[in-house]
XYZ file of C-alpha atoms in Angstrom:
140
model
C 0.000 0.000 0.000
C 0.856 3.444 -1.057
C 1.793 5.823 2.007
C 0.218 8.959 0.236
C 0.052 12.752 1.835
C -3.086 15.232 1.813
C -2.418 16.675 -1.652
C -2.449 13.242 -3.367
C -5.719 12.423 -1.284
C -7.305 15.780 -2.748
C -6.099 15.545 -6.128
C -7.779 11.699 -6.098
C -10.737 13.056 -4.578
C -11.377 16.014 -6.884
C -11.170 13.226 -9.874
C -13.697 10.921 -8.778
C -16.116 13.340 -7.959
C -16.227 16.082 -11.004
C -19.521 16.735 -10.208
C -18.935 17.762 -6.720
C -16.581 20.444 -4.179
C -13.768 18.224 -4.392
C -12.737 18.065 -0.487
C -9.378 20.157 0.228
C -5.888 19.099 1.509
C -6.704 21.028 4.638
C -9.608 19.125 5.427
C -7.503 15.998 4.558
C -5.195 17.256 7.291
C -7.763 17.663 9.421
C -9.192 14.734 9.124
C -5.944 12.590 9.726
C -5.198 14.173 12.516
C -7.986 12.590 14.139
C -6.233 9.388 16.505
C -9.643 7.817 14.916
C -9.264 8.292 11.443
C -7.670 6.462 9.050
C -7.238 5.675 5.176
C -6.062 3.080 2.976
C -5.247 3.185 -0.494
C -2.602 3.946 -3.670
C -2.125 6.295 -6.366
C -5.503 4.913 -7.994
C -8.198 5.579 -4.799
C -8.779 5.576 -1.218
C -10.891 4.879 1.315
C -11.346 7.100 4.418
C -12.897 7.125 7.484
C -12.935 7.009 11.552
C -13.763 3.966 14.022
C -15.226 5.043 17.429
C -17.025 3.138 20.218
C -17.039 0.111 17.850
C -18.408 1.282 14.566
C -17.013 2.897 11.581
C -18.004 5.401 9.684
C -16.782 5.530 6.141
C -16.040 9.107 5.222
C -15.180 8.731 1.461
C -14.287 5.709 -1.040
C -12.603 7.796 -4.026
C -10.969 6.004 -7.032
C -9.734 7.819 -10.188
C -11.896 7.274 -13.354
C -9.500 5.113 -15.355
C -9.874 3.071 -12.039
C -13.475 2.925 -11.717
C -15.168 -0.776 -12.933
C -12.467 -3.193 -12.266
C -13.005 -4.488 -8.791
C -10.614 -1.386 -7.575
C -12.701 0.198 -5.237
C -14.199 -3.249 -4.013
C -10.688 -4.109 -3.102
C -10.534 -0.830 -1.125
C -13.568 -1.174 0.631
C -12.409 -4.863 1.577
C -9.073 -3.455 3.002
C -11.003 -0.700 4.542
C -13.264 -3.598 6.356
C -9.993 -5.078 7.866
C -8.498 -1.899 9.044
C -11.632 -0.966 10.575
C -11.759 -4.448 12.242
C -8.022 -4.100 13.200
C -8.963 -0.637 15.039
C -11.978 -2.197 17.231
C -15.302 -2.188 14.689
C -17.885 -4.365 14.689
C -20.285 -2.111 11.997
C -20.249 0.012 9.116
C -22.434 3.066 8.063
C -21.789 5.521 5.360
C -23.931 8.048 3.350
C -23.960 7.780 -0.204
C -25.432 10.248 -2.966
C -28.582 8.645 -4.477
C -27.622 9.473 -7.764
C -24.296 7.630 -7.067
C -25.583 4.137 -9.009
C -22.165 2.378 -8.859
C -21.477 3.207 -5.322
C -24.767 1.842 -4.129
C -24.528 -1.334 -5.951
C -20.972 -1.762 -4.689
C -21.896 -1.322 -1.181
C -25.403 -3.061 -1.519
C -23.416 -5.966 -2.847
C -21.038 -5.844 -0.315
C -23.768 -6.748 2.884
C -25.075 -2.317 3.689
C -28.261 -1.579 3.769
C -30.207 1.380 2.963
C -31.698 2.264 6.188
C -32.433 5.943 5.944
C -32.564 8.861 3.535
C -31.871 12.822 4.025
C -33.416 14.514 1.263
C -31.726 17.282 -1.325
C -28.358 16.820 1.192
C -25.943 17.038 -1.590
C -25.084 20.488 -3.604
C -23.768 19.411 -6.729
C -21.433 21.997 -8.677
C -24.238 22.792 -11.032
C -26.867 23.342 -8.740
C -28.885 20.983 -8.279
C -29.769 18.793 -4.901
C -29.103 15.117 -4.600
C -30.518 12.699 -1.809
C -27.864 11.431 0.618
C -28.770 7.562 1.211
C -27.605 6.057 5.042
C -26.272 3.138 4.635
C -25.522 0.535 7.560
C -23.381 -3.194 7.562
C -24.352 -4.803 11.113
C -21.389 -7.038 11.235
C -18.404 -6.575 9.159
């Protein structure tokens, strides 16, 4: 696994998600200076997020577009799932935008379910509102 630093984490970020504020490399720092947050990843995508009192929360899967539909973010997820267990978690939620198709079925095929839904949460760079979906995996 590739160690990478904040700017690589943005620059990923902002590629996976054109339609969207890309997140920053001071949030990044932010984020991972958390004792609870963690990533793992490469120069192709990432997965981010934080374990506390047992469950984790997964912040962000990003994977670059020439990555996208060959089992790489899968993988990620997968490695996620072991770091996560590694750091104490027994569950999973996330919160995915409902116009993200290959994200849902990726995590619907992966054992989350859709348990809740927080309407017009997402600003996309155009304007318009998107659904955020809640997501929850009881036992990883």
């Amino acid at each position: 696994m590739t160690q990478l630093r904040s700017p690589q984490l943005a620059e990923i970020h902002a590629a996976a998600f054109r339609d969207s504020r890309a997140w920053t490399e001071r949030e990044f720092d932010n984020l991972l200076t958390s004792p609870h947050c963690f990533y793992v990843g490469d120069s192709q995508g990432f997965a981010l997020g934080r374990v506390v009192a047992g469950e984790t929360e997964l912040l962000t899967l990003a994977v670059l577009p020439q990555a996208q539909g060959i089992g790489h973010g899968r993988s990620l997820l997968r490695q996620y799932h072991e770091t996560a267990l590694s750091r104490g978690a027994e569950s999973s939620f996330l919160e995915v935008a409902a116009t993200n198709t290959p994200a849902i079925k990726l995590y619907l095929s992966d054992g989350y379910s859709k348990v809740a839904c927080r309407k017009n949460y997402y600003t996309k760079l155009d304007g318009t509102l998107a659904d955020a979906l809640i997501l929850t995996k009881a036992r990883l």
